[in-house]
Tab-separated table of C-alpha atoms in Angstrom:
chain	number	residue	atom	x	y	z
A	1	UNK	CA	0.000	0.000	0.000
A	2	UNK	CA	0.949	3.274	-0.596
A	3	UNK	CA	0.976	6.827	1.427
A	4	UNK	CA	-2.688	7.518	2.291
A	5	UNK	CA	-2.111	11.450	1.054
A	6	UNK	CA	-5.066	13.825	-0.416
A	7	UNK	CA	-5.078	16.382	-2.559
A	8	UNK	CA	-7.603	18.407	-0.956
A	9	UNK	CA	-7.672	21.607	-2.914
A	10	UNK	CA	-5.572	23.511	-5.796
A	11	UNK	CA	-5.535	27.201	-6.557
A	12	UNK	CA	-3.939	28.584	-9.558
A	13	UNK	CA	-2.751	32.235	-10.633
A	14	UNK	CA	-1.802	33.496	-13.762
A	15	UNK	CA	0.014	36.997	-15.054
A	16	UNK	CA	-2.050	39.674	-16.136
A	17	UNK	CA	-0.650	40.102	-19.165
A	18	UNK	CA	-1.480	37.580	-21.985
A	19	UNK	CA	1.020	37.429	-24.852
A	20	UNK	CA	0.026	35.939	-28.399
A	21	UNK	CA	2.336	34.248	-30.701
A	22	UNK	CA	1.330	36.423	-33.446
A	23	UNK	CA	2.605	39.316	-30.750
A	24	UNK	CA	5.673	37.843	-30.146
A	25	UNK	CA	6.737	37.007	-33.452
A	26	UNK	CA	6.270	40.505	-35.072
A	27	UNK	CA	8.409	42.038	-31.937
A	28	UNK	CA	11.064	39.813	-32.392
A	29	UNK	CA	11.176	38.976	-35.862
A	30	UNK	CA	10.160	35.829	-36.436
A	31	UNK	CA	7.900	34.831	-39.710
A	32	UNK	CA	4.059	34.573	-38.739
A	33	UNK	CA	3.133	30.829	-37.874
A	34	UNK	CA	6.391	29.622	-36.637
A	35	UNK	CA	5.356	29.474	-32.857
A	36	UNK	CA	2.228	27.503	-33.469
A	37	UNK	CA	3.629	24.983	-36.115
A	38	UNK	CA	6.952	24.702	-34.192
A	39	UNK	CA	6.229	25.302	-30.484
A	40	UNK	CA	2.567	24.714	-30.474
A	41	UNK	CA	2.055	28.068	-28.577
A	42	UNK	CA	-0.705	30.381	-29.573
A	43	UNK	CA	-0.436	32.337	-26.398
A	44	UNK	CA	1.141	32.273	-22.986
A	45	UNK	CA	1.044	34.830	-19.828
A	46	UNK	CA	3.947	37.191	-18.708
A	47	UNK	CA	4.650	39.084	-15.424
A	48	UNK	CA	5.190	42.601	-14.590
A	49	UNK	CA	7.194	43.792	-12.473
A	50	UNK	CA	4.660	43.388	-9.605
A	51	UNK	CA	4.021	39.821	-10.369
A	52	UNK	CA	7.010	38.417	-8.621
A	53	UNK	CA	7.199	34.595	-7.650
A	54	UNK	CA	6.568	34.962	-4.131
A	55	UNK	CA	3.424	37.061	-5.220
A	56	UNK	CA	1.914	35.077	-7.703
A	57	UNK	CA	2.823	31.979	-5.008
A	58	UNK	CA	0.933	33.584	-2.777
A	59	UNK	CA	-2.090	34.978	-4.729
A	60	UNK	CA	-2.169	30.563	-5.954
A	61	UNK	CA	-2.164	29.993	-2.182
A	62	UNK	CA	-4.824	32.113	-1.116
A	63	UNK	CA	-6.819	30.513	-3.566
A	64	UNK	CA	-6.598	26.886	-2.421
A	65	UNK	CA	-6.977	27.692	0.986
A	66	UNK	CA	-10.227	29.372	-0.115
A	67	UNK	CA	-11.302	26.328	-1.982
A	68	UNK	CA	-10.364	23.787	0.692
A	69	UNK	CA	-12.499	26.218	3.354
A	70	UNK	CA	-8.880	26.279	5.271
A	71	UNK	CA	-7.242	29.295	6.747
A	72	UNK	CA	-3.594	29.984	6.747
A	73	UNK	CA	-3.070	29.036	10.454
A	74	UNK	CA	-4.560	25.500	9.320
A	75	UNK	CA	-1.137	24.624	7.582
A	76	UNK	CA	1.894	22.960	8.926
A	77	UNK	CA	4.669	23.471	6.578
A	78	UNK	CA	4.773	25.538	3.194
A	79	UNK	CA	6.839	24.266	0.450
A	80	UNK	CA	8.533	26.432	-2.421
A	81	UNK	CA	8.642	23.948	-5.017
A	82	UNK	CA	9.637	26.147	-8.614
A	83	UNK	CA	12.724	25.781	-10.692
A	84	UNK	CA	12.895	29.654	-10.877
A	85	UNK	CA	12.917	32.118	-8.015
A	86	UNK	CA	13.379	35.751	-7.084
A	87	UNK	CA	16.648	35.472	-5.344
A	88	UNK	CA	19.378	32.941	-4.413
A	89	UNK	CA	18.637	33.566	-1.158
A	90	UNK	CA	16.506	34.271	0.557
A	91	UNK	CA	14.269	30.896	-0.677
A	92	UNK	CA	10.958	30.990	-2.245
A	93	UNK	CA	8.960	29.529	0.669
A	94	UNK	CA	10.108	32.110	3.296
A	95	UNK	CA	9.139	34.939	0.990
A	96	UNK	CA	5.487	33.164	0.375
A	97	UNK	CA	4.630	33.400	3.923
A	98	UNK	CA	5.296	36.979	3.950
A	99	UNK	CA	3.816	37.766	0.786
A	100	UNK	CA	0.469	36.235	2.940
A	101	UNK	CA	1.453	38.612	5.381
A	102	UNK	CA	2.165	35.903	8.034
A	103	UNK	CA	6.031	37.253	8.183
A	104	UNK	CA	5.922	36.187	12.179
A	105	UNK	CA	3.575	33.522	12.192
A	106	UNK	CA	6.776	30.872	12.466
A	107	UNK	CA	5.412	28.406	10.118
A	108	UNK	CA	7.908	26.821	8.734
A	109	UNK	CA	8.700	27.169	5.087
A	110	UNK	CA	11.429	25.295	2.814
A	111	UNK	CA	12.130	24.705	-1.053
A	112	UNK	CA	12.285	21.643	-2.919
A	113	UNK	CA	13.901	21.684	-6.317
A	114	UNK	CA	14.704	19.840	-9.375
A	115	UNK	CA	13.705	22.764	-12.169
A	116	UNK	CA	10.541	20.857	-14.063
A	117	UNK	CA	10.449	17.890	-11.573
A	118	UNK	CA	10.291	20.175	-8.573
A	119	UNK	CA	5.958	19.477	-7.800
A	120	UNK	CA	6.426	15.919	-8.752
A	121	UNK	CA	8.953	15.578	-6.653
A	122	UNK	CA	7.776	17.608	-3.716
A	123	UNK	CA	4.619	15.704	-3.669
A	124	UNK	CA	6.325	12.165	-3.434
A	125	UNK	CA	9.056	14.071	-0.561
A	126	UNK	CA	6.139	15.154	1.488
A	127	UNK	CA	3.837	12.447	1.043
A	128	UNK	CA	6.398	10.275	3.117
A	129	UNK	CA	6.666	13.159	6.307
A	130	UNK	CA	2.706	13.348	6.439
A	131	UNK	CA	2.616	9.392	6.374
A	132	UNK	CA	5.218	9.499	8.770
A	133	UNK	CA	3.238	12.331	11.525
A	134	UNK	CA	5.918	14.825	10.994
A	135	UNK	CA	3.164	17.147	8.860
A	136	UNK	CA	-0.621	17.078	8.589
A	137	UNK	CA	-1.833	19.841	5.884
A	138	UNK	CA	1.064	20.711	3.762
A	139	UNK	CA	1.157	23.699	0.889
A	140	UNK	CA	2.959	22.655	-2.152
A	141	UNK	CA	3.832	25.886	-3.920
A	142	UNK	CA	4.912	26.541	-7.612
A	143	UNK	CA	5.598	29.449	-8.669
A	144	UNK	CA	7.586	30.340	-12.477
A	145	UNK	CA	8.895	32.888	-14.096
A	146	UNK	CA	10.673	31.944	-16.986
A	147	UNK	CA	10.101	35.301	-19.236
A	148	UNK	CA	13.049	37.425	-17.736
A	149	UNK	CA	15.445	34.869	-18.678
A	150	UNK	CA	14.682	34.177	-22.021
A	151	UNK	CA	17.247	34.081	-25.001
A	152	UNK	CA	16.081	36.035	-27.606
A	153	UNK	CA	18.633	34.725	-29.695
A	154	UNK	CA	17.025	31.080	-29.563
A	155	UNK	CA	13.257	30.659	-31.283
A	156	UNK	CA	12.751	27.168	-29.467
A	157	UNK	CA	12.592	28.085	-25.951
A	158	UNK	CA	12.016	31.898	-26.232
A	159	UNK	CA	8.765	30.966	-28.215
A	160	UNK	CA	7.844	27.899	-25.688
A	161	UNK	CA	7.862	29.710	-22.159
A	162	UNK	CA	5.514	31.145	-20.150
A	163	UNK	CA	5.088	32.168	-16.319
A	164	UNK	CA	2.117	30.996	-13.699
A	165	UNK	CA	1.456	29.578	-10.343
A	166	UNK	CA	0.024	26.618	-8.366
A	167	UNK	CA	-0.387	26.041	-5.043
A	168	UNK	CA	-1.648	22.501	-3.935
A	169	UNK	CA	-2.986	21.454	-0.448
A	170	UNK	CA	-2.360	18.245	0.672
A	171	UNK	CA	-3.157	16.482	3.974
A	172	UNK	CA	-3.858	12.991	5.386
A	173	UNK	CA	-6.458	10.748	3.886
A	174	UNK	CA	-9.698	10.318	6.238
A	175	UNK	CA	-10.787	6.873	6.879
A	176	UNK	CA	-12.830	5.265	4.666
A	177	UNK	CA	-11.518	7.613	1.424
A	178	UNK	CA	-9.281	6.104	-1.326
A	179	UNK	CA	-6.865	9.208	-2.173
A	180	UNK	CA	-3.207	8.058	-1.938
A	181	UNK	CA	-0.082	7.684	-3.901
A	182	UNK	CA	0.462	4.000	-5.497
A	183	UNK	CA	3.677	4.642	-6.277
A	184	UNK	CA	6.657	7.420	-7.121
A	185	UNK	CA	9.768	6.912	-9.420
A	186	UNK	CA	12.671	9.315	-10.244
A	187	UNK	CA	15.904	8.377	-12.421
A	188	UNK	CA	18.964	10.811	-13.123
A	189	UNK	CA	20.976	10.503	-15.825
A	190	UNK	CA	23.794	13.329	-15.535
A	191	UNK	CA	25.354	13.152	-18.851
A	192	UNK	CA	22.106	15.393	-20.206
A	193	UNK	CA	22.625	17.994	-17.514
A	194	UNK	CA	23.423	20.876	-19.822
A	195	UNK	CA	21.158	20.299	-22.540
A	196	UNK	CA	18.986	23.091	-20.657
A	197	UNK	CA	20.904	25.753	-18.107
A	198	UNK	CA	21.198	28.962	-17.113
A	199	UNK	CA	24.564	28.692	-16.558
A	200	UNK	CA	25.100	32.400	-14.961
A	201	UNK	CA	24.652	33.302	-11.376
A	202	UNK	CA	25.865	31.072	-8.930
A	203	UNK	CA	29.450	30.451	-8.059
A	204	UNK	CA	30.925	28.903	-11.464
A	205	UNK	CA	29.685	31.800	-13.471
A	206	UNK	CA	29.411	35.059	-10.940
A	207	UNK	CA	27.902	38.046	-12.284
A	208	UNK	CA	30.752	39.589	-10.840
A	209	UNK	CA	32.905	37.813	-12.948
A	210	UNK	CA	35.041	39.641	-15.893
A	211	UNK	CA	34.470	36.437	-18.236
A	212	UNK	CA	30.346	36.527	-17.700
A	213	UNK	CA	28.123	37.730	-20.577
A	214	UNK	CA	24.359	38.584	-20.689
A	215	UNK	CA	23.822	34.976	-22.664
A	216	UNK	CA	24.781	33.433	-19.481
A	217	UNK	CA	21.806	34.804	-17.696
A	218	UNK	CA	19.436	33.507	-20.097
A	219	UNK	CA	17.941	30.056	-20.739
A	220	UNK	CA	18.969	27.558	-23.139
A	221	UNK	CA	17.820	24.361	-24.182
A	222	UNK	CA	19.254	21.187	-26.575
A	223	UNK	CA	15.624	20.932	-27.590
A	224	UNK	CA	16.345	17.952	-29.567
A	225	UNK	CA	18.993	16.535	-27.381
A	226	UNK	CA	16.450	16.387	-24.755
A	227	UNK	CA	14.077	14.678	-26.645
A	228	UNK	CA	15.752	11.751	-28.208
A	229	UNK	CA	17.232	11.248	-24.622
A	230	UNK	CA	14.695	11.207	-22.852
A	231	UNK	CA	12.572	9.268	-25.266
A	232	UNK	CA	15.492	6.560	-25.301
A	233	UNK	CA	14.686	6.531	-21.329
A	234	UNK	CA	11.135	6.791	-20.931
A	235	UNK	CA	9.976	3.599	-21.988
A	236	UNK	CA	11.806	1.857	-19.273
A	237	UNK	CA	11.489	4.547	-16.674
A	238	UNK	CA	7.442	3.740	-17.784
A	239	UNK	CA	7.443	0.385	-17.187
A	240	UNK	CA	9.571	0.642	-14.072
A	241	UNK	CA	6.880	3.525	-12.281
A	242	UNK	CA	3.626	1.328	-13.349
A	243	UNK	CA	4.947	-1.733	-11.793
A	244	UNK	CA	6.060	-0.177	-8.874
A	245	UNK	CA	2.781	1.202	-8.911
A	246	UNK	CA	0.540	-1.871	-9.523
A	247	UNK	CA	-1.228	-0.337	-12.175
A	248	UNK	CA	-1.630	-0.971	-15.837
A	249	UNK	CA	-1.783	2.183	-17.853
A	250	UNK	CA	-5.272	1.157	-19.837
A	251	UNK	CA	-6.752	1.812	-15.765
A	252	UNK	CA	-5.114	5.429	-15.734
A	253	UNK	CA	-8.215	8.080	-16.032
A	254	UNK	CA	-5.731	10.525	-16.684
A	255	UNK	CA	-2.148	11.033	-17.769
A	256	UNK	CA	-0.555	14.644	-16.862
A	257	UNK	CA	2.611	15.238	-18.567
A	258	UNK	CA	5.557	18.250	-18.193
A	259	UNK	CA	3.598	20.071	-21.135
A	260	UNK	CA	7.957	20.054	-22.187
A	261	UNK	CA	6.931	20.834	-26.014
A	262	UNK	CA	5.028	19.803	-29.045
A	263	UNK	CA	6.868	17.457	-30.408
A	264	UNK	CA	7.076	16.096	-26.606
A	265	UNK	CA	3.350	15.804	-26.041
A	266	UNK	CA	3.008	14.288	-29.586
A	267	UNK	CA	5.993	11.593	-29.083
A	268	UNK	CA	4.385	11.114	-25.331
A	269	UNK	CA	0.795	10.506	-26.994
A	270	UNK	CA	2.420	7.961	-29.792
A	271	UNK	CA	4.488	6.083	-26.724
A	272	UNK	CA	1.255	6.038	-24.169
A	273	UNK	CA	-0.792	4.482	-26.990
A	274	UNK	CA	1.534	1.510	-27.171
A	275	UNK	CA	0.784	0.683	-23.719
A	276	UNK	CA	-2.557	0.439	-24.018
A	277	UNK	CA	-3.440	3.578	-22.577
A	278	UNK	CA	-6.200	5.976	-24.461
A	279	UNK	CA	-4.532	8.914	-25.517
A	280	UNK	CA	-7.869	11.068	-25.204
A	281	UNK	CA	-6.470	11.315	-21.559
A	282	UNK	CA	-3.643	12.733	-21.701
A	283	UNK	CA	-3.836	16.423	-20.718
A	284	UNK	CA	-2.455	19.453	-22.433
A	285	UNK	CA	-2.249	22.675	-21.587
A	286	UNK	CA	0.602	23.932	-23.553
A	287	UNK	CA	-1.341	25.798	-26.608
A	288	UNK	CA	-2.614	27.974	-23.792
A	289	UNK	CA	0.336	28.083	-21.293
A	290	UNK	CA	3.652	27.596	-23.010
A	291	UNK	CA	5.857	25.361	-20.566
A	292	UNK	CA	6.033	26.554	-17.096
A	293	UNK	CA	8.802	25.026	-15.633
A	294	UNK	CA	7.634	22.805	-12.863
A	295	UNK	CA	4.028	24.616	-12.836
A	296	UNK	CA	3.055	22.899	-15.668
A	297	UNK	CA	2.070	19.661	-14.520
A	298	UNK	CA	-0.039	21.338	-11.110
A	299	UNK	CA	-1.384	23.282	-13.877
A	300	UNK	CA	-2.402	20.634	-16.012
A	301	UNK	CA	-4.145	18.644	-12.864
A	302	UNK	CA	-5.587	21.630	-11.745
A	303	UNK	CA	-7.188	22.352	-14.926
A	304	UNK	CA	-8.566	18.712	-15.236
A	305	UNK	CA	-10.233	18.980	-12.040
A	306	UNK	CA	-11.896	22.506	-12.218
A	307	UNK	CA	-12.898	20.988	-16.351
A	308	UNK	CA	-14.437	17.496	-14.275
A	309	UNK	CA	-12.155	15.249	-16.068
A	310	UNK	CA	-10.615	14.310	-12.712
A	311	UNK	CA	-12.836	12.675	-9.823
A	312	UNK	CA	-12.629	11.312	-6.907
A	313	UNK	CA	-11.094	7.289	-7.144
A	314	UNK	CA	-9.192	8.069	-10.432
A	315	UNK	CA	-5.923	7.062	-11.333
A	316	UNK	CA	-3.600	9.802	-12.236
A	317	UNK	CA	-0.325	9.656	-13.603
A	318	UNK	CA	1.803	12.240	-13.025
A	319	UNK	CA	5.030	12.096	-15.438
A	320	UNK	CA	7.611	14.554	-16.441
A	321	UNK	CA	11.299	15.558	-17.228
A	322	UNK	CA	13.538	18.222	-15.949
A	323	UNK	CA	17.010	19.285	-16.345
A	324	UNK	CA	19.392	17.007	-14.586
A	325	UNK	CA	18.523	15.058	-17.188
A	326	UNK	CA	15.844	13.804	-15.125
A	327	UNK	CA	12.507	11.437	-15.508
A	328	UNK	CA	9.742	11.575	-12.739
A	329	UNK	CA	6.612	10.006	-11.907
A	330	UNK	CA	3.833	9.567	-9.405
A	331	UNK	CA	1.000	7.667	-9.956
A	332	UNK	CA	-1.781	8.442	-7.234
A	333	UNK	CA	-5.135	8.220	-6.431
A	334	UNK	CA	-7.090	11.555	-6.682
């Protein structure tokens, strides 16, 4: 048996500002079409200067806790779990609680992260320390910006990303209620690690630094390095979370993948359906959203439940891929 964890409630915040591909390709120069037919983004959201991670975290939070009739003072721990953030230090969490205005409430507040991977992996973390007693109602909070650090210079990714938050309450399942995780995978394979970066601000490349350059600031990604990696991976990484799991992919109500690309979703689709699986259920977002970093897949679920396509007693999948090169999954009950 797994951990008896529930997702109780979700809240989700997105930037004011909505930017179109047609926008963005006459500002920077790119040939009308190209995002659609190449990153399968028609529009995505942007932040202002106001919409900082730690605010839009909060805003997400404010907004679950609403949902799951909970109060602030109802939590035990908040966790900061983004790939992006609005300093080194101090760490998302911390700033999250004060954005709630809760700065001396002494609830404690940590990060977990592994860029993309970061909810997934949060969720599988935590789900052990509220099995365990440490925790009873935990927030999981995701918060990206990825639009201040894109490379102009590179179509794939400048085209592809997009900012937004999440914030996801989870707690111990009652008696009598079938919510839990089946099972929980995660495989590194550190010869990808570079194919995406932002290689600029920590201690190998300093901003200080007389051999750093504004490039090294910005985000890059081996779009097709990643994918013929990771799709040389998945297939056992697949097999490997399912029968940990117990479950056979045909029982899976829904599939919710890092919305990583186009070409991702439609090589994820084409690998799902050999398993049996019924690709109708896999969820996409990323016409709508761009990628969002580790939001995406809490964006993705969240979406499915607010449409009805999740319900109580499904089987979810949750699967992704993150920089490392990394492949993750949980499989739960919602």
């Amino acid at each position: 048996m797994g951990n008896k964890i529930k997702i109780v409630s979700m809240g989700k915040y997105l930037p004011e500002r909505i930017v179109t591909a047609e926008e963005f390709e006459k500002e920077h120069g790119i040939e009308a079409g190209w995002s659609v037919n190449m990153s399968g983004v028609s529009e995505r959201h942007f932040a202002n200067e106001k919409e900082t991670c730690s605010f839009m975290g909060a805003r997400a939070l404010e907004k679950a806790l609403e949902k799951a009739g909970m109060v602030y003072e109802d939590l035990d721990v908040i966790i900061g779990a983004s790939g992006s953030f609005d300093h080194p230090i101090p760490y998302n969490a911390c700033l999250i609680q004060r954005e709630m205005g809760k700065e001396m409430s002494g609830t404690p507040c940590w990060d977990v992260d592994s860029t993309c991977l970061s909810f997934v992996t949060a969720l599988d973390v935590l789900s052990y320390m509220i099995e365990a007693g440490r925790y009873k109602n935990v927030a999981i909070v995701t918060s990206e910006i990825s639009s201040k650090s894109l490379n102009y210079n590179e179509r794939e990714s400048s085209t592809l990303l997009g900012d937004g938050a999440v914030a996801t309450i989870i707690t111990k399942t009652p008696e009598g209620e079938s919510s839990m995780i089946l099972g929980a995978e995660m495989q590194t394979f550190s010869k990808g690690a570079y194919h995406t970066s932002v290689l600029g601000g920590g201690n190998a490349i300093h901003p200080n630094s007389k051999d750093s350059k504004p490039d090294d600031f910005t985000f890059t990604m081996k779009g097709r390095a990643i994918l013929e990696m990771s799709f040389e991976l998945l297939p056992k990484f697949l097999e490997k979370l399912f029968m940990k799991s117990n479950v056979h992919p045909s029982t899976l109500a829904l599939f919710v993948p890092h919305q990583a690309s186009k070409f991702a979703l439609i090589k994820g689709r084409e690998l799902l359906a050999l398993t049996g699986f019924n690709p109708d259920n896999l969820v996409d977002i990323l016409a709508t959203h761009g990628n969002c970093i580790a939001a995406s897949v809490p964006m993705a679920l969240h979406d499915a439940i607010e449409q009805g396509r999740a319900k109580r007693g499904d089987k979810i999948a949750l699967v992704g891929t993150a920089a490392g090169l990394s492949l993750g999954g949980v499989i739960l009950v919602y």
